[in-house]
PDB file of C-alpha atoms in Angstrom:
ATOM      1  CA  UNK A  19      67.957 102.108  82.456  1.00 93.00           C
ATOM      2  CA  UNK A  20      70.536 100.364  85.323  1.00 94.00           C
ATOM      3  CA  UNK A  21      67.850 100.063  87.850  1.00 94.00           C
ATOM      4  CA  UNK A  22      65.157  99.593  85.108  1.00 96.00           C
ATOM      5  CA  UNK A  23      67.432  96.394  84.576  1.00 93.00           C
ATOM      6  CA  UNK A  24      68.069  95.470  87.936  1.00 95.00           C
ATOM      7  CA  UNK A  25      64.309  96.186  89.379  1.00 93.00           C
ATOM      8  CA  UNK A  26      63.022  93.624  86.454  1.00 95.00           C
ATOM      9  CA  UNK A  27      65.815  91.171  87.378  1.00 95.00           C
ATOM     10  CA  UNK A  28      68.149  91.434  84.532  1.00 96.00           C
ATOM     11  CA  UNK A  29      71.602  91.416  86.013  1.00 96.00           C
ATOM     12  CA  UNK A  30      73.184  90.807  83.371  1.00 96.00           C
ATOM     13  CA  UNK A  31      72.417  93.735  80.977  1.00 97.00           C
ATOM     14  CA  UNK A  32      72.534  95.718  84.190  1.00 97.00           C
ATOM     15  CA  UNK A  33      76.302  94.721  84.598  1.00 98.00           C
ATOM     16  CA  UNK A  34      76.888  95.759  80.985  1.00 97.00           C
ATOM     17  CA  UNK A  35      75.452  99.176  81.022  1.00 98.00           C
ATOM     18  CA  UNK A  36      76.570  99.991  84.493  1.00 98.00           C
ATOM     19  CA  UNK A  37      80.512  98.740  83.575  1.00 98.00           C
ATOM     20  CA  UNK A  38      79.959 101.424  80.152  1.00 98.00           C
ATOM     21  CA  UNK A  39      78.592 104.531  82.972  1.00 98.00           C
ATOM     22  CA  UNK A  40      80.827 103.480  85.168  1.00 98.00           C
ATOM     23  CA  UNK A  41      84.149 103.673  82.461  1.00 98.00           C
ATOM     24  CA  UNK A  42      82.523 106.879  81.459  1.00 98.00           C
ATOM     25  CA  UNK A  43      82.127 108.834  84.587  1.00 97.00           C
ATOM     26  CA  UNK A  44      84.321 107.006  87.508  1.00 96.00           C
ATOM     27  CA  UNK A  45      82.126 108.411  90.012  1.00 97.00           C
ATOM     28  CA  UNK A  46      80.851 107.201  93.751  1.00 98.00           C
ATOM     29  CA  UNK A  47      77.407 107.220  92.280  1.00 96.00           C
ATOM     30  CA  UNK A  48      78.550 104.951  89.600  1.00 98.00           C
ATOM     31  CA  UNK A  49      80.461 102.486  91.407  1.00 98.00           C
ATOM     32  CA  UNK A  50      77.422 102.248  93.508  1.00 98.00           C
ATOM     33  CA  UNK A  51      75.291 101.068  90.866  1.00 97.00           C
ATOM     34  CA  UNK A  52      77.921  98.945  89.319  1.00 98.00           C
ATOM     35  CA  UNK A  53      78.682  96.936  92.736  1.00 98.00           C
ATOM     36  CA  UNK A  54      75.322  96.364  93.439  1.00 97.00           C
ATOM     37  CA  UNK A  55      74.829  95.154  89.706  1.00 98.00           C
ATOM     38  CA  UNK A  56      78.159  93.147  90.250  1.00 98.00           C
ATOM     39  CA  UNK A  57      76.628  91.520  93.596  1.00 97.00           C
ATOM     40  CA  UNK A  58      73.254  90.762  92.171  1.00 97.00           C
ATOM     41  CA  UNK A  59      74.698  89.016  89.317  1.00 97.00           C
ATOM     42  CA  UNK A  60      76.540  86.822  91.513  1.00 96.00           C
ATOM     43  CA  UNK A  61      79.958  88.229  91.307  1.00 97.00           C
ATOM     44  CA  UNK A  62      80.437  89.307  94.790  1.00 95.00           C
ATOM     45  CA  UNK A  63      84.031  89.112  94.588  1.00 97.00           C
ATOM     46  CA  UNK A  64      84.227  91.280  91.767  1.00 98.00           C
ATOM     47  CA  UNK A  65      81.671  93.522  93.355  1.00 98.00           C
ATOM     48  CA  UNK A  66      84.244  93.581  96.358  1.00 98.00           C
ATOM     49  CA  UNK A  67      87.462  94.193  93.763  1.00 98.00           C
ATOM     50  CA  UNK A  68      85.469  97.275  91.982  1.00 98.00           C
ATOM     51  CA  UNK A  69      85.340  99.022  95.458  1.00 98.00           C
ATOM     52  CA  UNK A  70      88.418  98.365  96.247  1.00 97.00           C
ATOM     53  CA  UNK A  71      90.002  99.856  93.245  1.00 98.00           C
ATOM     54  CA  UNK A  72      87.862 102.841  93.277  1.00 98.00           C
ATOM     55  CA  UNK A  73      88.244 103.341  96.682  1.00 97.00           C
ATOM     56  CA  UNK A  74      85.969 103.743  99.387  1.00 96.00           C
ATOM     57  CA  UNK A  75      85.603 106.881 100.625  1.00 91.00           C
ATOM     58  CA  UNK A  76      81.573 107.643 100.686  1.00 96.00           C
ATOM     59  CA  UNK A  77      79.226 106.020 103.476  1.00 97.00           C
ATOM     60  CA  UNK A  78      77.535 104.317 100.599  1.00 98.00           C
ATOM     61  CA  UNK A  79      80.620 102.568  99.522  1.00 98.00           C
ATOM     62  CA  UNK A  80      82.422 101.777 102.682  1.00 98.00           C
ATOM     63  CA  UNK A  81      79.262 100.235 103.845  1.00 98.00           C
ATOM     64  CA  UNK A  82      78.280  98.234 100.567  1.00 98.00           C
ATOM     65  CA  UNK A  83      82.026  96.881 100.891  1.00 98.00           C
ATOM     66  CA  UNK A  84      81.569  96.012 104.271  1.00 98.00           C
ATOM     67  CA  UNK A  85      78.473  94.231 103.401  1.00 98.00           C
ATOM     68  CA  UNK A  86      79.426  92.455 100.754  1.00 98.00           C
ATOM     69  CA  UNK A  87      82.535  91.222 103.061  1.00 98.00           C
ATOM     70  CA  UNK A  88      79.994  90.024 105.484  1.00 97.00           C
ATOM     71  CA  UNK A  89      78.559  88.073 103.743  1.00 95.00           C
ATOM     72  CA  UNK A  90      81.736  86.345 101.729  1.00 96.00           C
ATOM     73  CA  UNK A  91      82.698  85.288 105.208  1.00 96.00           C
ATOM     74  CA  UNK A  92      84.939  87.886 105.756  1.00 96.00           C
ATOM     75  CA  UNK A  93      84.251  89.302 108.998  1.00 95.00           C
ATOM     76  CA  UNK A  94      87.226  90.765 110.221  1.00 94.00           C
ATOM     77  CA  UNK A  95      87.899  93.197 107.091  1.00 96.00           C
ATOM     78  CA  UNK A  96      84.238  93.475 107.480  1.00 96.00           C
ATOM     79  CA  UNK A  97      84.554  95.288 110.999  1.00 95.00           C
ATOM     80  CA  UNK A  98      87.772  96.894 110.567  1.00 94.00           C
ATOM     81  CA  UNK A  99      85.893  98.739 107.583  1.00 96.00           C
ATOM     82  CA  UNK A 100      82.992  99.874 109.586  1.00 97.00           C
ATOM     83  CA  UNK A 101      84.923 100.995 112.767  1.00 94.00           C
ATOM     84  CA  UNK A 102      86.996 103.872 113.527  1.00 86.00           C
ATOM     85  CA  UNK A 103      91.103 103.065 113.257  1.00 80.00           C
ATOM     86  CA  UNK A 104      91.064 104.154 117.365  1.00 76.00           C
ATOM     87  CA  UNK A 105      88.336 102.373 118.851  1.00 73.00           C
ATOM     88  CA  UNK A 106      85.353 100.308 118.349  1.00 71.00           C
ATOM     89  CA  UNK A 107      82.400 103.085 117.487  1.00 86.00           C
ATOM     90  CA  UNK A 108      81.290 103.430 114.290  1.00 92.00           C
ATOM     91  CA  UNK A 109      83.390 105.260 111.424  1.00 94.00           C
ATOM     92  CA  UNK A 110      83.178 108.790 111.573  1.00 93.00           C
ATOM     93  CA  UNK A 111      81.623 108.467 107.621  1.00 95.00           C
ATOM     94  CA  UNK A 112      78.490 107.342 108.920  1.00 96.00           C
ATOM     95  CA  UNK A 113      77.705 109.933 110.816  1.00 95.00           C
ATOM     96  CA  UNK A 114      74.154 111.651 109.318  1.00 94.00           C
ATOM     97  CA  UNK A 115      74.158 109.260 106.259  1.00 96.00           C
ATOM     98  CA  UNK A 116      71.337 107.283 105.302  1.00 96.00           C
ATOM     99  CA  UNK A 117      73.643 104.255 105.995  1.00 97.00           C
ATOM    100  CA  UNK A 118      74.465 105.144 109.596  1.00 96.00           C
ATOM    101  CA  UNK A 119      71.497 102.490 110.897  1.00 96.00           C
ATOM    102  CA  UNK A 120      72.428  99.737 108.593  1.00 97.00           C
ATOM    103  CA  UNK A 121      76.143 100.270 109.116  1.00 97.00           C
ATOM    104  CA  UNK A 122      75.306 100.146 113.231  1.00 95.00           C
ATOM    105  CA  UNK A 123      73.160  97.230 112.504  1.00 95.00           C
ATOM    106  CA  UNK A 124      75.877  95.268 110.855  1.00 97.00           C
ATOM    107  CA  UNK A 125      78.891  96.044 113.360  1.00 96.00           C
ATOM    108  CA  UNK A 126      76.285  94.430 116.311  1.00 94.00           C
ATOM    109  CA  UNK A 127      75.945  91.644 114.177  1.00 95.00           C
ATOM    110  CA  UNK A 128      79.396  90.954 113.672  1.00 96.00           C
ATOM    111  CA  UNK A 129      80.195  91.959 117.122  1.00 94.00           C
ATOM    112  CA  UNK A 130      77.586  89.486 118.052  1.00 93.00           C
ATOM    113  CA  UNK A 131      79.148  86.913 115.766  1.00 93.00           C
ATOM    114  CA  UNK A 132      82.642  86.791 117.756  1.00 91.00           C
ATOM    115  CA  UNK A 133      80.368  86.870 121.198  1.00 90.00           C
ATOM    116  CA  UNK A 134      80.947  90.458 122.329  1.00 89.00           C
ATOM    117  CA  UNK A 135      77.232  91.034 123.049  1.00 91.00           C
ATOM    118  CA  UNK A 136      77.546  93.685 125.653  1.00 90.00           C
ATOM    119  CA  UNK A 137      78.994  96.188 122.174  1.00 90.00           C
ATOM    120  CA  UNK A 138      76.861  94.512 119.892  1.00 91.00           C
ATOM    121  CA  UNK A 139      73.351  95.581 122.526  1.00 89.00           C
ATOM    122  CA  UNK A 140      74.815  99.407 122.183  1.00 90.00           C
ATOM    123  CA  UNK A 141      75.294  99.136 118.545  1.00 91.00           C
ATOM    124  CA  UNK A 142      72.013  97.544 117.749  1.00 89.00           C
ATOM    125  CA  UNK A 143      70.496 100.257 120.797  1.00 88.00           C
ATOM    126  CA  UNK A 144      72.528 103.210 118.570  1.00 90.00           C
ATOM    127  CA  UNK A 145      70.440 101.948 115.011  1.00 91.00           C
ATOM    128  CA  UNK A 146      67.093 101.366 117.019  1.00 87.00           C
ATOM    129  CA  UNK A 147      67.597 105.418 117.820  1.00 86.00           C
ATOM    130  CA  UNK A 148      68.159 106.534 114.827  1.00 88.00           C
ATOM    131  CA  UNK A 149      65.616 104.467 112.907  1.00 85.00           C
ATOM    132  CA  UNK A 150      63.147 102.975 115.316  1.00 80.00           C
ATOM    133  CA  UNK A 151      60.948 101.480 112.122  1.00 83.00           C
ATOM    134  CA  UNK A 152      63.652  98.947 111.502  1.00 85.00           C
ATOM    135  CA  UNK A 153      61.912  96.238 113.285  1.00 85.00           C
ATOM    136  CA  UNK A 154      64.553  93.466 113.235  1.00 87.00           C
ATOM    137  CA  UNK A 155      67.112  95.903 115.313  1.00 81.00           C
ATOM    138  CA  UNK A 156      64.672  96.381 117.621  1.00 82.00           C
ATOM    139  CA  UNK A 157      64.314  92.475 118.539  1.00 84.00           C
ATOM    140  CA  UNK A 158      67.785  92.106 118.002  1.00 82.00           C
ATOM    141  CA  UNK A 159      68.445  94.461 120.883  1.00 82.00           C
ATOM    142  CA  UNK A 160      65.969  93.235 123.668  1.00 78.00           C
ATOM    143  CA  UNK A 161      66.808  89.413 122.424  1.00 82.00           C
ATOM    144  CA  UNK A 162      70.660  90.851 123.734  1.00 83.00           C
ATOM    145  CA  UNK A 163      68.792  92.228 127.033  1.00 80.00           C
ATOM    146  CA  UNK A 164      68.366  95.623 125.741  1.00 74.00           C
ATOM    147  CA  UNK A 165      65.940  97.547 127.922  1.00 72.00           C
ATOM    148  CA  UNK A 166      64.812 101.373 128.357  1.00 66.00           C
ATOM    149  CA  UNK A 167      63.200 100.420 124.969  1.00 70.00           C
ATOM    150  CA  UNK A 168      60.210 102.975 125.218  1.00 69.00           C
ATOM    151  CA  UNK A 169      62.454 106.042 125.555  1.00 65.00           C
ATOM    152  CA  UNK A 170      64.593 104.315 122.278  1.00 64.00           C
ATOM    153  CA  UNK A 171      61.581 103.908 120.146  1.00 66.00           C
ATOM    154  CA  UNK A 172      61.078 107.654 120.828  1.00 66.00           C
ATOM    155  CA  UNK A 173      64.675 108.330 119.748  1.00 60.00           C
ATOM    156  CA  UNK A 174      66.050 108.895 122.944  1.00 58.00           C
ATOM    157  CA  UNK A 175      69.345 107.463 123.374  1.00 54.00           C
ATOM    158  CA  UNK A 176      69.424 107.465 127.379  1.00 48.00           C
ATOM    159  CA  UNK A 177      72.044 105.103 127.791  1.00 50.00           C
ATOM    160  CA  UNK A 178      74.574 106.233 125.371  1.00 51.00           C
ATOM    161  CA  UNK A 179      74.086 110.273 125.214  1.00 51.00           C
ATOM    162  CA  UNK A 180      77.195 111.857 126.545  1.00 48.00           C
ATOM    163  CA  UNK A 181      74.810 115.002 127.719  1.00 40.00           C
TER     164      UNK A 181
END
């Protein structure tokens, strides 16, 4: 009935009935749909505090967070979130999720924000890879200069395989 709620656009039974599941089960799954419920509404902050306090271990969650960061202006909790704690790749989380290409979209962005293109072309290059359908990483990565883009489309990732 949660996404019943928030597919016809009412947020605000949708926070209700998500902050009851949520009380009742304190799962990933749960925060999930009570953050997004909580953003929708309006109340990205509180979105933000939820994850937080329930802690962000998941791909889902660490990348919602990050997100939801992003767009409250918050760019450098934003990054550190999506990053590895030793370098600037992608957190290990990511790794085979179904977030991986959003979460490499949105580190080029920010990385493209504070004018490090040159990492923000390889991150954008790493999502076109992995999901080649996601048409706005694609332009995002040959508006950077991004070439070899025939051999990315195909899900090669020439430039950046270590093999």
């Amino acid at each position: 009935m949660i996404e019943r709620c928030l597919h016809h656009f009412e947020y605000s039974d949708a926070v209700t009935l998500a902050e009851v599941y949520y009380d009742q089960v304190k799962s990933d799954s749960a925060c999930v749909l009570f953050a997004r419920a909580l953003y929708l509404h309006g109340s990205r902050d509180q979105a933000c505090d939820l994850i937080e306090k329930h802690g962000y271990t998941s791909a889902e969650l660490r990348y919602l967070l990050s997100r939801f960061l992003y767009e409250l202006k918050n760019s450098q909790r934003a990054m550190a979130l999506l990053r590895n704690s030793n370098g600037s790749d992608l957190h290990s989380c990511f790794k085979g999720s179904d977030q991986e290409p959003f979460a490499h979209s949105l580190l080029a962005s920010l990385m493209k924000e504070t004018g490090d293109k040159r990492s923000a072309s390889k991150q954008y290059h790493k999502s076109v890879v992995i999901a080649p359908i996601l048409w706005s990483n694609v332009k995002n990565y040959c508006d950077l200069g991004g070439d070899d883009i025939r051999a990315t489309l195909h899900g090669y990732d020439i430039l950046h395989d270590n093999k």
